[in-house]
XYZ file of N, CA and C in Angstrom:
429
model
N 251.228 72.410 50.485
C 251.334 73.600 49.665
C 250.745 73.292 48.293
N 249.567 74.099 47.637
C 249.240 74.097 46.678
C 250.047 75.065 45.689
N 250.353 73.954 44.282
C 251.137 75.446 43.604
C 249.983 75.140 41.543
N 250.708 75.931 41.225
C 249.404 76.036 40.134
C 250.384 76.165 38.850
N 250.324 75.969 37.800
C 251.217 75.561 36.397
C 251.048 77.371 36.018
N 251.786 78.499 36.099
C 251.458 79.295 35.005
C 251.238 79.331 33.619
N 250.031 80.197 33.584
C 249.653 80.468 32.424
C 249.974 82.053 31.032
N 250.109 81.606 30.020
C 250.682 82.229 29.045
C 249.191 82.862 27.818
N 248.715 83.990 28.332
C 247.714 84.446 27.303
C 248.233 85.774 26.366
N 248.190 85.945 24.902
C 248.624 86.573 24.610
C 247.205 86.965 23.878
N 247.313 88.601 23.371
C 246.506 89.648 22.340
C 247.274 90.471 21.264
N 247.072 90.670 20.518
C 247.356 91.448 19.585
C 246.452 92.757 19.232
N 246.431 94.269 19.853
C 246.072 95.347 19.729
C 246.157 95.776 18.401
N 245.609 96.437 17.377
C 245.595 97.392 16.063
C 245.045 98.743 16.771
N 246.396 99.395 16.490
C 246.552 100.664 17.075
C 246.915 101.606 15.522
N 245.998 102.801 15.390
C 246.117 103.659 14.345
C 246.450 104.789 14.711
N 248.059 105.323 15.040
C 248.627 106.241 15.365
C 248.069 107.970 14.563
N 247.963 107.580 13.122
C 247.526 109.083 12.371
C 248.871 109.424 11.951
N 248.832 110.304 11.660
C 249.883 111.152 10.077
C 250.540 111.913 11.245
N 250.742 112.538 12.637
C 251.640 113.173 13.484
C 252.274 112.218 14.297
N 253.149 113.054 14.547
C 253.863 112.261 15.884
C 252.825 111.867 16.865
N 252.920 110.534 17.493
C 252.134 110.653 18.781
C 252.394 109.722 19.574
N 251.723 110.091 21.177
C 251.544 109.071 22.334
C 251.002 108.630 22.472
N 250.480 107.162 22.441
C 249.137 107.292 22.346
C 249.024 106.135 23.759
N 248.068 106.515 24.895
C 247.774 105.503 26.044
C 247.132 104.302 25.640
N 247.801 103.110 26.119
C 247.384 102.218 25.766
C 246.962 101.209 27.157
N 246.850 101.817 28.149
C 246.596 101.861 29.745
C 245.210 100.647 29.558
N 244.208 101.330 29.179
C 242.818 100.774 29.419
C 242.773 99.766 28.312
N 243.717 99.528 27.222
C 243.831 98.321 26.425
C 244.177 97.334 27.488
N 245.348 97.156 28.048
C 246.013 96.572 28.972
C 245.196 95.887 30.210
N 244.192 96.996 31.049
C 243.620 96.771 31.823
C 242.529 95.716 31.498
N 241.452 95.876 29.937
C 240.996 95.387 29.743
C 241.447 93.820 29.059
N 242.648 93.976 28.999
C 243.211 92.453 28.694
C 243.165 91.908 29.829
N 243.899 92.319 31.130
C 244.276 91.640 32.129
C 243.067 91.624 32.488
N 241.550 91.929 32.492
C 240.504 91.647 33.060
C 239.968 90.114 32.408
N 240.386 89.703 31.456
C 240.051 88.300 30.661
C 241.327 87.925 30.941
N 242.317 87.969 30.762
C 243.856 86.717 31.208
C 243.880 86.162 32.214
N 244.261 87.169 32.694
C 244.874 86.991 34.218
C 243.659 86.497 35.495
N 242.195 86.881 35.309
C 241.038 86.488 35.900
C 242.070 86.734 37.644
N 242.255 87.953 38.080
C 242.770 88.197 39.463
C 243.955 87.019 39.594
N 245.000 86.884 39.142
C 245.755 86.352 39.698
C 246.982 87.330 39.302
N 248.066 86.881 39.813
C 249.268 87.717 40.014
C 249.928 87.484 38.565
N 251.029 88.101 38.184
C 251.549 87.909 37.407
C 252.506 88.928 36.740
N 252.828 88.845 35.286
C 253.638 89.764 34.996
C 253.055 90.283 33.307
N 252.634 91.162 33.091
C 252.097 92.392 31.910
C 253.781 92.251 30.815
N 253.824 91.436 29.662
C 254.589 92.082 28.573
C 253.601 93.249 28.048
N 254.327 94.152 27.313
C 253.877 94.982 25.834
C 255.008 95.202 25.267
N 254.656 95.077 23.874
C 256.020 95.074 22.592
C 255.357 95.202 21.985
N 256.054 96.073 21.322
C 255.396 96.377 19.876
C 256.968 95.980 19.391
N 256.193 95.196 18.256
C 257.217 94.328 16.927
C 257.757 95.381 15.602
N 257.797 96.842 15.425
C 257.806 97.712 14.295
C 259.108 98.543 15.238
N 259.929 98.502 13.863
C 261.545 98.941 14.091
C 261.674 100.056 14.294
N 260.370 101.036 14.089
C 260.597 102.234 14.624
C 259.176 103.225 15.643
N 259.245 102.316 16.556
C 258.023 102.690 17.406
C 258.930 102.052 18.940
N 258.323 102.224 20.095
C 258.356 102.301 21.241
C 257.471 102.023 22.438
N 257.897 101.925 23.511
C 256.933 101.796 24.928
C 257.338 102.250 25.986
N 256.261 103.599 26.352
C 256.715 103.853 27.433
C 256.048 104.233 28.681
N 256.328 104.226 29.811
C 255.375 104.563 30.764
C 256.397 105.538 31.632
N 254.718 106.520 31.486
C 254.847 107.955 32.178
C 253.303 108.541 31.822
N 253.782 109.713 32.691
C 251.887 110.467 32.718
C 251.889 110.508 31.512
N 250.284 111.548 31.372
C 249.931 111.887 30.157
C 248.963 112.334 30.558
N 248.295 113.418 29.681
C 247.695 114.469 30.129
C 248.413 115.470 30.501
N 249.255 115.915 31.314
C 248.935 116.653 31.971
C 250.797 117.635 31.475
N 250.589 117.181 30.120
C 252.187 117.696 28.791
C 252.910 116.764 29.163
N 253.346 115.708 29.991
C 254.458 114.816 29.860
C 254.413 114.296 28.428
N 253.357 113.539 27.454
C 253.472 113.230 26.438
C 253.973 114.142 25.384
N 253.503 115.616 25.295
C 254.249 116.260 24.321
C 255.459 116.698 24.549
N 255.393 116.647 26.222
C 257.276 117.233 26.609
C 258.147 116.191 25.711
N 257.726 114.560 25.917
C 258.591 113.642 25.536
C 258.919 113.493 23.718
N 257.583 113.943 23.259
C 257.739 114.258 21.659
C 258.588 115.234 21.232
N 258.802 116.613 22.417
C 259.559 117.565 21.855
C 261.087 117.257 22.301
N 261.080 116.024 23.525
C 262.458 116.023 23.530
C 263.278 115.111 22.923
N 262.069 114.232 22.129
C 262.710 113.319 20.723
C 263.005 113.755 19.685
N 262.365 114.792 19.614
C 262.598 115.846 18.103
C 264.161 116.588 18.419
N 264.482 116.777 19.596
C 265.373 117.752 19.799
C 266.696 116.563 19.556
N 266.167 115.404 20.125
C 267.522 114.461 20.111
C 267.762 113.435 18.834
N 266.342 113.720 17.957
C 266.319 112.865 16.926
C 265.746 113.970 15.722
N 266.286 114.810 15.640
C 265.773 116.014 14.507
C 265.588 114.958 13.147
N 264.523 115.414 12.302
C 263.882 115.078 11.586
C 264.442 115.702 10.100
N 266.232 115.759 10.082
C 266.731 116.105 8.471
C 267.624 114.981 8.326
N 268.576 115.602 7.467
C 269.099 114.620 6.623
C 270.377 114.207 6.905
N 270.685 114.202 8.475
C 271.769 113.890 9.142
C 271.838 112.296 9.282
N 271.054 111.351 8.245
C 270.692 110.114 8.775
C 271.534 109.450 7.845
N 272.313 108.083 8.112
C 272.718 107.338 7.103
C 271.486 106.300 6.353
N 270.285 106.298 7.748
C 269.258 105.276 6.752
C 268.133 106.527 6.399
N 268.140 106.313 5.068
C 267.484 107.452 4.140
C 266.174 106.966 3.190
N 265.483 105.996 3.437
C 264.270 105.542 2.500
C 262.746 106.501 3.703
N 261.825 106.844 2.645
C 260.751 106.983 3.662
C 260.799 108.841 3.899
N 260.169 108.658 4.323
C 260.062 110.841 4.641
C 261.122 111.408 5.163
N 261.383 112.493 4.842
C 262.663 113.355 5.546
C 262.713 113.191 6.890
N 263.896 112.053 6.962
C 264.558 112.349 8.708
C 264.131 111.230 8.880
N 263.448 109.841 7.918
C 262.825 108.822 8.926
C 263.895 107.875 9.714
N 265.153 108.141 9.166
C 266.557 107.574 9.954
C 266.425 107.691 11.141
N 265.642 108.819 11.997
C 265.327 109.175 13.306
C 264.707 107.804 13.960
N 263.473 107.403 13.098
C 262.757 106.435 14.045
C 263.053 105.430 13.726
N 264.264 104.612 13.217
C 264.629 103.827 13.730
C 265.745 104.064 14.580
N 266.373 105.188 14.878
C 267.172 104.749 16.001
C 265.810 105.329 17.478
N 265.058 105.222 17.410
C 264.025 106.100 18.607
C 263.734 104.552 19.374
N 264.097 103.419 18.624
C 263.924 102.187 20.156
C 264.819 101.968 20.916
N 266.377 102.568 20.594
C 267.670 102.618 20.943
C 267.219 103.558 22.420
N 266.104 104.340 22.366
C 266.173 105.492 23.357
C 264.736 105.237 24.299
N 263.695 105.104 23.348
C 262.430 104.212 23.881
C 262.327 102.827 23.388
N 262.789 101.908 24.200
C 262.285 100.134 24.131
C 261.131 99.763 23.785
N 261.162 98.805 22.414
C 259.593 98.245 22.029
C 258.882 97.627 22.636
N 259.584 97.553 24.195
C 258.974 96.930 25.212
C 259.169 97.311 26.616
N 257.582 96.956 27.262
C 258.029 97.067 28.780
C 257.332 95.780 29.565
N 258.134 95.461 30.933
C 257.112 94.622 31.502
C 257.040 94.867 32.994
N 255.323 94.599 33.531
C 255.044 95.340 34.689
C 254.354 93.947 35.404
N 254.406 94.353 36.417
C 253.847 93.488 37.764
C 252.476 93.438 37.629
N 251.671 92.204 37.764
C 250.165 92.326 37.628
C 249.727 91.752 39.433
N 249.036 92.890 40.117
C 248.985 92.343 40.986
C 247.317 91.855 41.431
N 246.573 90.933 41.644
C 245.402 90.458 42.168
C 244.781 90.577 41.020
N 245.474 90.724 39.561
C 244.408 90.965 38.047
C 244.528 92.376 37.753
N 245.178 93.007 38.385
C 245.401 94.405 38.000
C 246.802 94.857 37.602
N 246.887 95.706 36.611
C 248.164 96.490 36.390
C 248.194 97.228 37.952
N 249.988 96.795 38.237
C 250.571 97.335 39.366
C 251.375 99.021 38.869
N 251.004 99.830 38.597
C 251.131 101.066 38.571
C 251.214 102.074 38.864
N 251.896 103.183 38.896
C 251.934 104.119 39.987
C 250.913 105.224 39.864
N 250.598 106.102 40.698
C 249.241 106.971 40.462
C 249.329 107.631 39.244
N 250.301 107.903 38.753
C 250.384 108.948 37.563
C 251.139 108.383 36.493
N 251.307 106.911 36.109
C 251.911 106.257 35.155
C 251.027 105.978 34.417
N 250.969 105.819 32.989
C 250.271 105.495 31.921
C 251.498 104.555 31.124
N 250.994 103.517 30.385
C 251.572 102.250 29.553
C 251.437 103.093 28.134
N 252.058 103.723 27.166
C 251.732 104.564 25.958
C 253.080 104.014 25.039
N 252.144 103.621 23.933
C 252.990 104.089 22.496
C 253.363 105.092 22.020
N 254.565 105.106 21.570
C 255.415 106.004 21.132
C 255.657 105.747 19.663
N 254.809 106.739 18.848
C 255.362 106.714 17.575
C 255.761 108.001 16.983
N 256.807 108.301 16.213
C 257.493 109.332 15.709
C 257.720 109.042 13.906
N 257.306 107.924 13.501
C 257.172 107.237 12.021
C 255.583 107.877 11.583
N 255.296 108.945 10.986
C 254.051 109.236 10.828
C 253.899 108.753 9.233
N 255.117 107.838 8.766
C 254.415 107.223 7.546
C 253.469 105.702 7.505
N 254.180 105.097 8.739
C 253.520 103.871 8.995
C 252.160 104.110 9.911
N 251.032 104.241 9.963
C 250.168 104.587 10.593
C 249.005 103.415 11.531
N 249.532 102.282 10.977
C 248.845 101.184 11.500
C 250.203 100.448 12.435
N 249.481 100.233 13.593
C 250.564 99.615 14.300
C 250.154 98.261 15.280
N 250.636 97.610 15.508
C 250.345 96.254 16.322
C 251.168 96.234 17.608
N 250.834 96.021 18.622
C 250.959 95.887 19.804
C 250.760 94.551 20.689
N 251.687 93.931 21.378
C 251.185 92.554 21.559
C 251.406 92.562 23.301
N 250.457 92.796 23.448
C 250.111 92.072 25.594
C 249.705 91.109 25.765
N 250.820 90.414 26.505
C 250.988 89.110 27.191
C 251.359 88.982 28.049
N 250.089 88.074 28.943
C 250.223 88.091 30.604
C 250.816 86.466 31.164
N 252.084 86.443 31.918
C 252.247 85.170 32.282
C 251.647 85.051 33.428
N 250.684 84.338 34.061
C 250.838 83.967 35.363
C 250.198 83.372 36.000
């Protein structure tokens, strides 16, 4: 039996969300990492984003799942002054509790060098902080 030492490659993405709420797919970042990491072998896809009030999530897009999910953060994280943390734009108390609900991280199955994914899943950032506009993203493939 041949067995092989896994390997640990990591990237760091600069992702510029803009001044609105947004989703933004980060699918073909991913893909194009695992096309240099992973070189077809199996493994396992981190993404985290390191910023206390951003997220990761996978689900469609296109086709309104992304704005359904913006309008149903707004509804559960309204944007006034119901917040005890109060620095930053009206309501930004919201996005930090928004990783409590979306995780700054997810991790997925890489199978033969490819994201293992379902037909209609997309890997997307979630930001609802439209004061911080630069964001970092870190994919790392073990395997």
């Amino acid at each position: 039996m041949t067995s092989t030492a896994p390997t640990f490659t990591t990237r760091v993405l600069d992702v510029t969300t803009g001044s609105t709420e947004t989703v933004a797919d980060l699918t073909r970042d991913c893909a194009a990492f695992l096309a240099d990491a992973a070189q077809g072998r199996d493994g396992l896809l981190n993404v985290f984003v390191p910023h206390a009030t951003a997220g990761i999530a996978i689900l469609e897009t296109g086709a309104g799942s992304d704005h359904d999910l913006l309008a149903a953060l707004h509804d559960l994280l309204p944007a006034d002054d119901r917040w005890q943390h109060r620095h930053g734009s009206p309501g930004h108390g919201r996005d930090h509790v928004l990783p409590a609900l979306v995780p700054p991280h997810a991790t997925l199955p890489v199978l033969a060098g490819r994201l293992s994914l379902g037909t209609w899943q997309s890997v997307c950032l979630v930001d609802t902080n439209i004061s911080n506009v630069n964001r970092k993203v870190r994919l790392s493939f073990l395997g």
